[in-house]
mmCIF file of N, CA and C in Angstrom:
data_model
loop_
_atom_site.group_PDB
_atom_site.id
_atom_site.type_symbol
_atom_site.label_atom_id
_atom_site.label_comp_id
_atom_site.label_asym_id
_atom_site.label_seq_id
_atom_site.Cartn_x
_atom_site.Cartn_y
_atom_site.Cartn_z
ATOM 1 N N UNK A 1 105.295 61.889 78.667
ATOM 2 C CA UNK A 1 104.419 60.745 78.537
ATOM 3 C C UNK A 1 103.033 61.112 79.059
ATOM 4 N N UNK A 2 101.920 60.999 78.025
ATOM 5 C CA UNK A 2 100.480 61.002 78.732
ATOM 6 C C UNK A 2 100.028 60.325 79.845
ATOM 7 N N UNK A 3 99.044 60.732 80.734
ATOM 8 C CA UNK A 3 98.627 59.453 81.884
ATOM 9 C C UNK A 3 97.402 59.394 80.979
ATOM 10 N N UNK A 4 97.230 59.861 79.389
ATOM 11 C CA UNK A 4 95.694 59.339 78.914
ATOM 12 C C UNK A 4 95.186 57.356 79.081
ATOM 13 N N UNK A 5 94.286 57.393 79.284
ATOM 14 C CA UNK A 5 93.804 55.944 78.818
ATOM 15 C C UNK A 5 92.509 55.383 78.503
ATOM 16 N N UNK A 6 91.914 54.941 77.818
ATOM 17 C CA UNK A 6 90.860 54.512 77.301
ATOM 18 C C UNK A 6 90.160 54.005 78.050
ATOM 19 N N UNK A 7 90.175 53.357 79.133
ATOM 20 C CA UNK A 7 89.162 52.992 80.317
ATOM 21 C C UNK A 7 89.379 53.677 81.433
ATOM 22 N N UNK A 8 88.608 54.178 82.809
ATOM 23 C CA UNK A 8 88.773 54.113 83.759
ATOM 24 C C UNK A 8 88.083 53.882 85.001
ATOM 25 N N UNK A 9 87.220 52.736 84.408
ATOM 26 C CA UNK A 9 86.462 51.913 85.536
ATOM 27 C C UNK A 9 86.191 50.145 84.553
ATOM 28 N N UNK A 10 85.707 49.610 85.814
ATOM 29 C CA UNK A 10 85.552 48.443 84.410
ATOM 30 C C UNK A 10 84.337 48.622 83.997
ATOM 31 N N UNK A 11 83.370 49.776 84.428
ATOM 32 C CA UNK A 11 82.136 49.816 83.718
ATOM 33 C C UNK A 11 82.449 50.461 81.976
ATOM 34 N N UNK A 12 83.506 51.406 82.399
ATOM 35 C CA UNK A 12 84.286 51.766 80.792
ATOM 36 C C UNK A 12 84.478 50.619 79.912
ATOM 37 N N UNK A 13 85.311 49.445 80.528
ATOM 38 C CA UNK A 13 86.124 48.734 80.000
ATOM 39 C C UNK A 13 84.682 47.934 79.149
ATOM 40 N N UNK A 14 83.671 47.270 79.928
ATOM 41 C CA UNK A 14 83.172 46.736 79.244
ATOM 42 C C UNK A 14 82.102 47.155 78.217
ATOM 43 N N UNK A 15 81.742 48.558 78.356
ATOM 44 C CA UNK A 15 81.071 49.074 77.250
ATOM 45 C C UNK A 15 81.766 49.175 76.085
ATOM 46 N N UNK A 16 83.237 49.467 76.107
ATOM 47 C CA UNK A 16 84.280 49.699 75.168
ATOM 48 C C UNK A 16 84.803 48.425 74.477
ATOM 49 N N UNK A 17 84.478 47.492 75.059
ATOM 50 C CA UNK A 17 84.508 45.670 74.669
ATOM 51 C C UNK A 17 83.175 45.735 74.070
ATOM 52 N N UNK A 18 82.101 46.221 73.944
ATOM 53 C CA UNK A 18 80.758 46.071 73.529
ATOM 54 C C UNK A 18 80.968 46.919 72.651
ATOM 55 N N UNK A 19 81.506 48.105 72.177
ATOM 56 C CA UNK A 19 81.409 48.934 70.973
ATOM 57 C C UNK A 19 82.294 48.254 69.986
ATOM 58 N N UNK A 20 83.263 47.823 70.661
ATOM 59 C CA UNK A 20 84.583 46.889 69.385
ATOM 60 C C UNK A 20 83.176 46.163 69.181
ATOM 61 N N UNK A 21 82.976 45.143 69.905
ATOM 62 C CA UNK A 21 82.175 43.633 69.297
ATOM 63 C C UNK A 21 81.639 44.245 68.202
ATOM 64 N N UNK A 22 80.792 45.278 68.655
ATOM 65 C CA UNK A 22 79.573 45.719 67.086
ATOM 66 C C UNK A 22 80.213 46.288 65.985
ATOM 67 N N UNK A 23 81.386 46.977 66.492
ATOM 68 C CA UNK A 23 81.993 47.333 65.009
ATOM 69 C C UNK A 23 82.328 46.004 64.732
ATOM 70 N N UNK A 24 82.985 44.547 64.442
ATOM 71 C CA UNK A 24 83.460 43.580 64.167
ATOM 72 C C UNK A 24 82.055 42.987 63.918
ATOM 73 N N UNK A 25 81.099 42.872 64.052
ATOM 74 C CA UNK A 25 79.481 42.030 63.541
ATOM 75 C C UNK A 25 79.258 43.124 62.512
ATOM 76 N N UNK A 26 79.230 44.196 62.330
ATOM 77 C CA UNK A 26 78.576 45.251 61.255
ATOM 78 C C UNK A 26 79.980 44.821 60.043
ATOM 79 N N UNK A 27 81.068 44.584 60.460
ATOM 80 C CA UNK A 27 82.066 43.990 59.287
ATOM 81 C C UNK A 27 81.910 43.006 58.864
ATOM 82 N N UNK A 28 81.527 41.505 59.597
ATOM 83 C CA UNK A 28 80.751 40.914 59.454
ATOM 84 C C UNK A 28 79.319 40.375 58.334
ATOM 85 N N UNK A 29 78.720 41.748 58.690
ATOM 86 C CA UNK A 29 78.179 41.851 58.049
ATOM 87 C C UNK A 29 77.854 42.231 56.602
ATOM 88 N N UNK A 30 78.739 43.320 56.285
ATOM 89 C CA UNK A 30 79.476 44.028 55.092
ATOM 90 C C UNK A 30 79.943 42.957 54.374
ATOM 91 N N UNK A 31 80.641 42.118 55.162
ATOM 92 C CA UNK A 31 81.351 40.934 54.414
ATOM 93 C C UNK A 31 80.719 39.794 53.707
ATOM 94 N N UNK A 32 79.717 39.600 54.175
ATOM 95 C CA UNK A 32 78.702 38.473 53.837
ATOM 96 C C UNK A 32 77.961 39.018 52.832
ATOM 97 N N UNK A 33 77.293 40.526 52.885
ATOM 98 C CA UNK A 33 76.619 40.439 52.174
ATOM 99 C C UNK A 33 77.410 41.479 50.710
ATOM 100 N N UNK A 34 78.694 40.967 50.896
ATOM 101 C CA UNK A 34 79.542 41.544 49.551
ATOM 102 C C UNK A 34 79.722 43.082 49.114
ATOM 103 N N UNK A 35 79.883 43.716 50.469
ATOM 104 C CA UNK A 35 80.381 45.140 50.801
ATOM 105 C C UNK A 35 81.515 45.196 50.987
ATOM 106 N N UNK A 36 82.155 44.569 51.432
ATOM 107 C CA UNK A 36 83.744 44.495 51.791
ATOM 108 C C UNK A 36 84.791 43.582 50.943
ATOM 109 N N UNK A 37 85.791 44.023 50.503
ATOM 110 C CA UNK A 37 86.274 43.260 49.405
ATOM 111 C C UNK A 37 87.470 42.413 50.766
ATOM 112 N N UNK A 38 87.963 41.044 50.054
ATOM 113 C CA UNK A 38 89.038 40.293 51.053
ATOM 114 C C UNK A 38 89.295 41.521 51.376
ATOM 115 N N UNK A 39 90.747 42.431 50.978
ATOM 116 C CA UNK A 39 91.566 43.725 51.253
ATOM 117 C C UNK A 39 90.565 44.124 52.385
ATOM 118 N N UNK A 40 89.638 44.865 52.330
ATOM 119 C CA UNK A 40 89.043 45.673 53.376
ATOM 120 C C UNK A 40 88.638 44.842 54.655
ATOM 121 N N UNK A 41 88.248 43.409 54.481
ATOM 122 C CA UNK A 41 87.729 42.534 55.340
ATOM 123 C C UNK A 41 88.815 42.582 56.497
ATOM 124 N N UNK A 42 89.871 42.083 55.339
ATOM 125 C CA UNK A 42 91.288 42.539 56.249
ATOM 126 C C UNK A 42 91.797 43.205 57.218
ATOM 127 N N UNK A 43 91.918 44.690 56.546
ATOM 128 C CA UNK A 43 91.616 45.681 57.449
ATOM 129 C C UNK A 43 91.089 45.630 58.696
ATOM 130 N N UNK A 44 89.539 45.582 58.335
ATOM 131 C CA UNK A 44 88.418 45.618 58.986
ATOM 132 C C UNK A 44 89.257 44.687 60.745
ATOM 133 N N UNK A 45 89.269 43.733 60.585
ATOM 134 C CA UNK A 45 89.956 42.667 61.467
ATOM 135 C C UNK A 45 91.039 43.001 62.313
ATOM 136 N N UNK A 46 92.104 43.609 61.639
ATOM 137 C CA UNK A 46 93.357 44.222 61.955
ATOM 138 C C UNK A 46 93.315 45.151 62.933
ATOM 139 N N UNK A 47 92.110 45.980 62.960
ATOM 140 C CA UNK A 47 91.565 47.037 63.097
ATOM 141 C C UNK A 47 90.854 47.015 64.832
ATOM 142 N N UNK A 48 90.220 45.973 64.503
ATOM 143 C CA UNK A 48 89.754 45.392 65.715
ATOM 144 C C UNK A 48 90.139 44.565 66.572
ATOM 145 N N UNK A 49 91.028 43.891 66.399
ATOM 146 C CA UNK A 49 92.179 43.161 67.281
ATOM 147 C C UNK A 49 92.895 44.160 67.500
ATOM 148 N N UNK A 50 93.294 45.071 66.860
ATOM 149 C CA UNK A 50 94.322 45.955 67.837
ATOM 150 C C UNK A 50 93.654 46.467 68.418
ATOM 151 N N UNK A 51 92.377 47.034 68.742
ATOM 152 C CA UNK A 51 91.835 48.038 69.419
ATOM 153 C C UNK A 51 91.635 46.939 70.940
ATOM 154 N N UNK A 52 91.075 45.591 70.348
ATOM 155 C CA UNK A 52 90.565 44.310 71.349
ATOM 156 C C UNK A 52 92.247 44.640 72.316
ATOM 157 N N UNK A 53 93.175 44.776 72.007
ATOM 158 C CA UNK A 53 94.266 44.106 72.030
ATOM 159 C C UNK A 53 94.998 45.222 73.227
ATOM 160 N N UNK A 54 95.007 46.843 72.959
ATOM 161 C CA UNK A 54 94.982 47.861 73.206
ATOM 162 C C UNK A 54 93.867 47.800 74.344
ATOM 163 N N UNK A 55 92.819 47.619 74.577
ATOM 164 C CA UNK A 55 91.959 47.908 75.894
ATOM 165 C C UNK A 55 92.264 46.403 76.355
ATOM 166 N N UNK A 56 92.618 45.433 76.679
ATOM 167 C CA UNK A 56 93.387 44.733 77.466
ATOM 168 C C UNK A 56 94.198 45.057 78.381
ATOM 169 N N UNK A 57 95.518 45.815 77.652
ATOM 170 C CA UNK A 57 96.525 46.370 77.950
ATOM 171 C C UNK A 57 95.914 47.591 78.846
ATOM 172 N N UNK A 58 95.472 48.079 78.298
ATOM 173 C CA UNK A 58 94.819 49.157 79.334
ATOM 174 C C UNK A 58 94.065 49.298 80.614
ATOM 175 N N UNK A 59 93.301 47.897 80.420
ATOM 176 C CA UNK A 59 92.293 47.414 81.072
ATOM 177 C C UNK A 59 94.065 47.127 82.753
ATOM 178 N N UNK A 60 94.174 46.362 81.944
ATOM 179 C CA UNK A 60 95.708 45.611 82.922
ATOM 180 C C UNK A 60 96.328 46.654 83.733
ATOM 181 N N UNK A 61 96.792 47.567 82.917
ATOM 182 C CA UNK A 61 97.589 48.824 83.488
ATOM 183 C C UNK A 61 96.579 49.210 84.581
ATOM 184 N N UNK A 62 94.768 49.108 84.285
ATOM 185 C CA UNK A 62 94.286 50.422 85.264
ATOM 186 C C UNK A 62 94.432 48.897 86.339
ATOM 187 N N UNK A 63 94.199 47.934 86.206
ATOM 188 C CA UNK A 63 94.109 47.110 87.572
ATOM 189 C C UNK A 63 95.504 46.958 87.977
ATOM 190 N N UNK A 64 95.981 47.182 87.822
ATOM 191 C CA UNK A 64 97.480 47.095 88.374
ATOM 192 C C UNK A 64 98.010 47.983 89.386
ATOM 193 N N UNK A 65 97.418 49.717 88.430
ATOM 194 C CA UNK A 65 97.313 50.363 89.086
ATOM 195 C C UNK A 65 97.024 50.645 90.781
ATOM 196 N N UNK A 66 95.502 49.557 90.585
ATOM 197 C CA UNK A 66 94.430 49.751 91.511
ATOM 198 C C UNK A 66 94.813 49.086 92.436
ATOM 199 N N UNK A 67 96.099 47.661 92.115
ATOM 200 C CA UNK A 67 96.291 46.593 93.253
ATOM 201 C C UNK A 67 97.503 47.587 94.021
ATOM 202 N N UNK A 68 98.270 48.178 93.216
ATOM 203 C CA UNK A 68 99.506 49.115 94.000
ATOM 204 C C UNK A 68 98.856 49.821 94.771
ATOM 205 N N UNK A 69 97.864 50.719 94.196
ATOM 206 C CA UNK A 69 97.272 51.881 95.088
ATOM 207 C C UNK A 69 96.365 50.954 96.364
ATOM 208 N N UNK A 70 95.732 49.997 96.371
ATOM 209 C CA UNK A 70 95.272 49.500 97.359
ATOM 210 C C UNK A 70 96.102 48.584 98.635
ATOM 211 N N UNK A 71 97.419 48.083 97.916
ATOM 212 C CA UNK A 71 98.360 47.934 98.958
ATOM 213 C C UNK A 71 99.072 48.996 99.644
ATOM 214 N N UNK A 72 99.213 49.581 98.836
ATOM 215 C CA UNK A 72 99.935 51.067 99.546
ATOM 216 C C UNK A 72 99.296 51.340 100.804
ATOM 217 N N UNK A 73 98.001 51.774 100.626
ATOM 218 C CA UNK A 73 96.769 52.011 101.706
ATOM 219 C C UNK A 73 96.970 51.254 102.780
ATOM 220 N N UNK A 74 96.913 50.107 102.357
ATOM 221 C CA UNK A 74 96.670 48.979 103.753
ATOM 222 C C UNK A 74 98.424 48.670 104.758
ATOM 223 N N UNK A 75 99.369 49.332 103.553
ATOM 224 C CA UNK A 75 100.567 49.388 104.404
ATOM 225 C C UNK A 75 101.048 50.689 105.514
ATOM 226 N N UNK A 76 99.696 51.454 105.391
ATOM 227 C CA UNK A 76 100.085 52.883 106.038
ATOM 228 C C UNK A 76 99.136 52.522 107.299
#
């Protein structure tokens, strides 16, 4: 099992919440102005909720992390 993960500060977390947003406004955008067919719009969406969905989860794991590792500390 990897220890990889997509954030590891929340200064990560929220730039990585700021790169989803703009990919999802540039689809957005595609969409409105009749670049993206329904099918791809689709996609497009799918695409970005899992990623939204995925750095949550990640986001969670590293604070979880951080509350174990900081009780640990204060129990020694």
């Amino acid at each position: 099992m990897s220890n990889f993960s997509m954030t590891a500060a929340p200064v990560d977390l929220v730039s990585d919440m700021q790169a989803i947003e703009d990919h999802w406004h540039e689809g957005q955008f595609l969409m409105a102005t009749g670049q993206f067919t329904e099918a791809e719009w689709s996609e497009h969406e799918a695409i970005t909720m899992s990623a939204l969905i995925v750095l949550g989860l990640d986001g969670m794991k590293q604070l979880g992390r951080r509350c174990l590792l900081e009780g640990a500390i204060e129990l020694v």
